[in-house]
mmCIF file of C-alpha atoms in Angstrom:
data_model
loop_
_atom_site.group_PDB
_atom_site.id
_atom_site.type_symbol
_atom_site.label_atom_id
_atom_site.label_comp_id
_atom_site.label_asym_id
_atom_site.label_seq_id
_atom_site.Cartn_x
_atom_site.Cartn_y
_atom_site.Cartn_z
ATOM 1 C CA UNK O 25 -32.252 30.549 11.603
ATOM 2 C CA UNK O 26 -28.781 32.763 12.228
ATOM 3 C CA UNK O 27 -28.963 34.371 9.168
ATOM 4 C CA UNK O 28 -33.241 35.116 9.109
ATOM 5 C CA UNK O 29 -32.622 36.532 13.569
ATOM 6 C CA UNK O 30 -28.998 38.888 12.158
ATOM 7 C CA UNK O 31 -31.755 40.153 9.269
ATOM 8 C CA UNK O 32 -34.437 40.682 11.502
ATOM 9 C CA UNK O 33 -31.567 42.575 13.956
ATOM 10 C CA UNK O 34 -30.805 44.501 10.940
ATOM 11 C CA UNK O 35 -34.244 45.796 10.561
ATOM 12 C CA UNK O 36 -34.417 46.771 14.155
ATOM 13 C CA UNK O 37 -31.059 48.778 14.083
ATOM 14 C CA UNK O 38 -32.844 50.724 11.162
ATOM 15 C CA UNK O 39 -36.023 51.639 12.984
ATOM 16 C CA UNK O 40 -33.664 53.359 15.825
ATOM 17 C CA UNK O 41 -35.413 54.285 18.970
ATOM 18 C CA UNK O 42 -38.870 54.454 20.201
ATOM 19 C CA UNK O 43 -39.883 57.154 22.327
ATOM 20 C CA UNK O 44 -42.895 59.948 23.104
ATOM 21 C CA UNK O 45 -41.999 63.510 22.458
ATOM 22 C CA UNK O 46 -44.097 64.488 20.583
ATOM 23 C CA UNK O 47 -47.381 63.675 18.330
ATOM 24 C CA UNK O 48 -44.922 62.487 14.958
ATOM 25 C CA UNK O 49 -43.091 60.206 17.490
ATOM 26 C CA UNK O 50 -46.538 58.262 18.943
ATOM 27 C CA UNK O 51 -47.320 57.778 15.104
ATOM 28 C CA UNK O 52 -44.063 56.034 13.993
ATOM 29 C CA UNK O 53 -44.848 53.815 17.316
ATOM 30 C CA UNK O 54 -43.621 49.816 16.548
ATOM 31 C CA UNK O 55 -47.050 48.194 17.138
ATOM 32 C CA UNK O 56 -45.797 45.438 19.293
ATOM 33 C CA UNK O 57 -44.656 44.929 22.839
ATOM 34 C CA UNK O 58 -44.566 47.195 26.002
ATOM 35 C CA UNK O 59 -44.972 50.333 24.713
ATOM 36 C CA UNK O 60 -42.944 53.946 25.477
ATOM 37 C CA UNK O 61 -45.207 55.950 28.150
ATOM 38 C CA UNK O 62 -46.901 52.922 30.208
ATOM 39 C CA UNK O 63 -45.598 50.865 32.895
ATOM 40 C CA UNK O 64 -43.223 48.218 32.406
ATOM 41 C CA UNK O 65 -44.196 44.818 33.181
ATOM 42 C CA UNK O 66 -43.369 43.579 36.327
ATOM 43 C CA UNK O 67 -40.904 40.557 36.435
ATOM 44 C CA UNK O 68 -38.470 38.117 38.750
ATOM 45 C CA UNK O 69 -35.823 35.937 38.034
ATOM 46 C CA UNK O 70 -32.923 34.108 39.131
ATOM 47 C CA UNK O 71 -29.168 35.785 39.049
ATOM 48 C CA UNK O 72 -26.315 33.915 38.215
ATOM 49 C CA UNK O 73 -25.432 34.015 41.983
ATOM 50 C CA UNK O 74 -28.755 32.099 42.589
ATOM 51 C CA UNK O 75 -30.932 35.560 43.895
ATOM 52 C CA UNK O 76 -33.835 36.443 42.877
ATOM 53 C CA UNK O 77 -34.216 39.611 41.316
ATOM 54 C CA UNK O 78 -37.529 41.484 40.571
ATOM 55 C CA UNK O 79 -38.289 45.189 38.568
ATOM 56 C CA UNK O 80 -40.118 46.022 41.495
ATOM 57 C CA UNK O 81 -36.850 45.453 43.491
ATOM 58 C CA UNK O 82 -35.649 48.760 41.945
ATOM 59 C CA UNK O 83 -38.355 51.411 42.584
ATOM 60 C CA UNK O 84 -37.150 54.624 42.469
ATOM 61 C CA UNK O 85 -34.255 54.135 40.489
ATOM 62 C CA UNK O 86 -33.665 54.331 36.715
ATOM 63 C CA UNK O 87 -33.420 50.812 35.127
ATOM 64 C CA UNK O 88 -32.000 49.660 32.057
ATOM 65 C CA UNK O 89 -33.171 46.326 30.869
ATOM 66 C CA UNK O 90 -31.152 44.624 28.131
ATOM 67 C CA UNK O 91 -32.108 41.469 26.736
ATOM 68 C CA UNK O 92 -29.228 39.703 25.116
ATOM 69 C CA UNK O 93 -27.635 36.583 24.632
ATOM 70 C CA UNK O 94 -24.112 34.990 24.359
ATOM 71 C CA UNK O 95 -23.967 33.898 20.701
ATOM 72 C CA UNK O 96 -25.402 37.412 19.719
ATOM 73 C CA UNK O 97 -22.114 39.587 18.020
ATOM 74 C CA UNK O 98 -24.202 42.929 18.510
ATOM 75 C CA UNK O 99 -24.830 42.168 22.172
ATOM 76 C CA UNK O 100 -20.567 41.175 23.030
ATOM 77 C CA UNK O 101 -20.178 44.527 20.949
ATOM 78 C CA UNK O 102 -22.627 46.570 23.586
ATOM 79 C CA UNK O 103 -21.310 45.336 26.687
ATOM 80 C CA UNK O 104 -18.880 46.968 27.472
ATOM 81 C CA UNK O 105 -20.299 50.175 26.781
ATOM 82 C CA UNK O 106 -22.736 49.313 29.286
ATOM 83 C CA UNK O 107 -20.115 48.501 32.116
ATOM 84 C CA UNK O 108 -19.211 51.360 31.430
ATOM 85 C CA UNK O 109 -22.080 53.281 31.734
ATOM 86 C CA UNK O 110 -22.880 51.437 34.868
ATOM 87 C CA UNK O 111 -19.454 52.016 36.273
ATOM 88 C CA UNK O 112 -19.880 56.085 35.892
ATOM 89 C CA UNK O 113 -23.523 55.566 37.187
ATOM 90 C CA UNK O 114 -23.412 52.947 40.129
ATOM 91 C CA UNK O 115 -24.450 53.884 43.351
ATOM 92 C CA UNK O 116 -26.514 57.398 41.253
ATOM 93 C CA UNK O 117 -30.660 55.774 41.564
ATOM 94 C CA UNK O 118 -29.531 54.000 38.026
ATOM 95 C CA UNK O 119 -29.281 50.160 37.594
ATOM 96 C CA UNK O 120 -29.035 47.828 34.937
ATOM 97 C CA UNK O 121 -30.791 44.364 34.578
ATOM 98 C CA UNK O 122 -29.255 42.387 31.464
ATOM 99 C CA UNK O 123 -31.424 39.179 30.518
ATOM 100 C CA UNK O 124 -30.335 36.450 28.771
ATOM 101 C CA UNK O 125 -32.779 34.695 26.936
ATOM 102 C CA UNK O 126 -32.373 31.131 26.475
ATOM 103 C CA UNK O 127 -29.132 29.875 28.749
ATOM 104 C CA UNK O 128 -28.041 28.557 31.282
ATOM 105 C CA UNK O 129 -25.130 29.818 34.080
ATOM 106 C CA UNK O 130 -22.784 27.010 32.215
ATOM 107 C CA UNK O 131 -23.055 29.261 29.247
ATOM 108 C CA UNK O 132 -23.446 32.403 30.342
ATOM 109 C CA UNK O 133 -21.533 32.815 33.355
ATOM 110 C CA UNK O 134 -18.090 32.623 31.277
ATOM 111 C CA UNK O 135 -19.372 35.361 29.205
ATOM 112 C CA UNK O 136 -20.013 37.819 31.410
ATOM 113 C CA UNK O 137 -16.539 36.833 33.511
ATOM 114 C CA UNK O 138 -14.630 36.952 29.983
ATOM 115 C CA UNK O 139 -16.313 40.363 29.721
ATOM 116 C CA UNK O 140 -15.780 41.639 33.338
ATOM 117 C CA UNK O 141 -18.802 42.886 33.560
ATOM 118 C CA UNK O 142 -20.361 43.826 37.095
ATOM 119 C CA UNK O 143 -24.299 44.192 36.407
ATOM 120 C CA UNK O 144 -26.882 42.441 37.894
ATOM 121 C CA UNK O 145 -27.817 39.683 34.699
ATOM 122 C CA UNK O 146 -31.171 37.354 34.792
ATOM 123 C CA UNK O 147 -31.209 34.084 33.444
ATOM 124 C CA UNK O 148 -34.552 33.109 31.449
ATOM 125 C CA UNK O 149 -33.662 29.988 30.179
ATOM 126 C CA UNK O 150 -37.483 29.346 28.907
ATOM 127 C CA UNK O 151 -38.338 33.045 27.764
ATOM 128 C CA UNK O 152 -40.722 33.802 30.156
ATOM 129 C CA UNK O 153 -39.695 37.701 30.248
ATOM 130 C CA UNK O 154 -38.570 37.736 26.648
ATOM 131 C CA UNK O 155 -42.571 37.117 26.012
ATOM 132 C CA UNK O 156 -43.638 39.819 28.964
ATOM 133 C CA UNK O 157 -41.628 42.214 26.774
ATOM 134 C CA UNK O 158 -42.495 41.041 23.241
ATOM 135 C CA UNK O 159 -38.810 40.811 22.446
ATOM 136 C CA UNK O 160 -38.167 39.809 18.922
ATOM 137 C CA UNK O 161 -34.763 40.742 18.309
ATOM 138 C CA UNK O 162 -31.601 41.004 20.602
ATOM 139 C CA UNK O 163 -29.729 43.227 22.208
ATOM 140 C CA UNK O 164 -33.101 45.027 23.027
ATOM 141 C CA UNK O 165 -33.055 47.675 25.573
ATOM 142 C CA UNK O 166 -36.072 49.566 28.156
ATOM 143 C CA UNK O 167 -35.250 52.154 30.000
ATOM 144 C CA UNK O 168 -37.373 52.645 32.904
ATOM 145 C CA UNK O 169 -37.981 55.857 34.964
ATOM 146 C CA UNK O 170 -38.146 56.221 38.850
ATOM 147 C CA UNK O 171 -41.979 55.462 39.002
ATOM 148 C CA UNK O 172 -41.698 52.458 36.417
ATOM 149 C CA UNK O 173 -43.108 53.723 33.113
ATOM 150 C CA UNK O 174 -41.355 53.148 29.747
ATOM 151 C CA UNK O 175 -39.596 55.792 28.530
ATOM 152 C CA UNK O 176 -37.668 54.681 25.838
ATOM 153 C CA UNK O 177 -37.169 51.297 23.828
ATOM 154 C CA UNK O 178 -34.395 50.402 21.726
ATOM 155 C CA UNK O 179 -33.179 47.957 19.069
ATOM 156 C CA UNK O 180 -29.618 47.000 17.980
ATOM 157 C CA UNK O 181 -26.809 47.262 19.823
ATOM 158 C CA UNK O 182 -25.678 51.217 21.063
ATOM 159 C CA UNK O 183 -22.690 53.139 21.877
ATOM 160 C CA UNK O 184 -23.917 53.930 25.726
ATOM 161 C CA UNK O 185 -20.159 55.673 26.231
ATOM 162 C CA UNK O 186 -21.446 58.532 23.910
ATOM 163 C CA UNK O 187 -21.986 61.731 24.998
ATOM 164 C CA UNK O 188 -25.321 61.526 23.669
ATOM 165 C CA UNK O 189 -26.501 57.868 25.729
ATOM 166 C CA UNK O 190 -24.755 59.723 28.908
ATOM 167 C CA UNK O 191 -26.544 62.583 28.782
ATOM 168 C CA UNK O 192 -30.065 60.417 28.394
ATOM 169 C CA UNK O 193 -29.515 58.618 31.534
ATOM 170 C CA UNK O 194 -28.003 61.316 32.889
ATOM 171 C CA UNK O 195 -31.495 63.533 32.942
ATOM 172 C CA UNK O 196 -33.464 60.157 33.365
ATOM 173 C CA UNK O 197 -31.874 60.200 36.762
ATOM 174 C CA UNK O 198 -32.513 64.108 37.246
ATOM 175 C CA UNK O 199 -35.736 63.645 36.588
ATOM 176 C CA UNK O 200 -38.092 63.834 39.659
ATOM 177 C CA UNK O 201 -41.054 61.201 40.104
#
């Protein structure tokens, strides 16, 4: 089962990004899941801290939502990339919601503390998001824009300290509703 979820990751690393700018980028569209362009799909779960959290929670702001999980190699490789990114855009209407599919605090709560990572992270021990979202290989990422619609969906683990992932988020957040 490792080796057939790493090949399917593989696969998803190759397709790259998903997002609308223009007619040749709607065609190449993956047919599955919430798509680029249309709302994202509202959701709630617990924290590791006991909260709940929701999407709607964060209306207004840009959202990142990563779904990972702590035996994924991709995902340990990402995250601190993302603390970082979080770190330079905390406090700047951006936020991140990582979801672990799968676990429970035992397990993931030493991850993220071995990782120092200072996100808000969602347990969904039985999936129930994962399926909202389609998610069929991990790390997956949304980003979300102020008003909630999808505007970009990627697969495979990214670099979000390049200049390139910076500058994304960083017009995301320009952006007006």
């Amino acid at each position: 089962l490792g080796a057939c979820l790493t090949l399917v990751g593989i696969l998803f690393i190759l397709l790259g990004c998903e997002q609308t700018q223009s007619k040749k980028d709607a065609q190449r569209s993956i047919p599955e899941g919430p798509r680029v362009g249309f709302r994202a799909p509202g959701f709630s779960g617990p924290t590791l801290q006991g909260q709940s959290l929701s999407l709607a929670d964060y209306r207004g702001k840009v959202v990142m939502i990563n779904f990972w999980a702590t035996w994924c190699i991709p995902c340990r490789v990402e995250m601190p990339s993302m603390e970082n990114l979080y770190e330079k855009y905390r406090g700047k209407n951006f936020e991140i919601l990582a979801i672990s599919g799968g676990e429970g605090k035992s397990m993931v709560q030493p991850f993220i503390e071995n990782l120092n990572l200072s996100f808000p992270v969602l347990l969904d021990e039985q999936f129930e998001v994962h399926s909202k979202y389609q998610v069929s290989a991990i790390p997956s990422t949304f980003l979300v824009d102020k008003s909630g619609v999808i505007t970009h969906r990627f697969f495979g683990a990214l670099d979000w300290n390049s200049d390139q992932s910076r500058e994304l988020i960083g017009k995301l957040i320009k952006a007006k509703e």
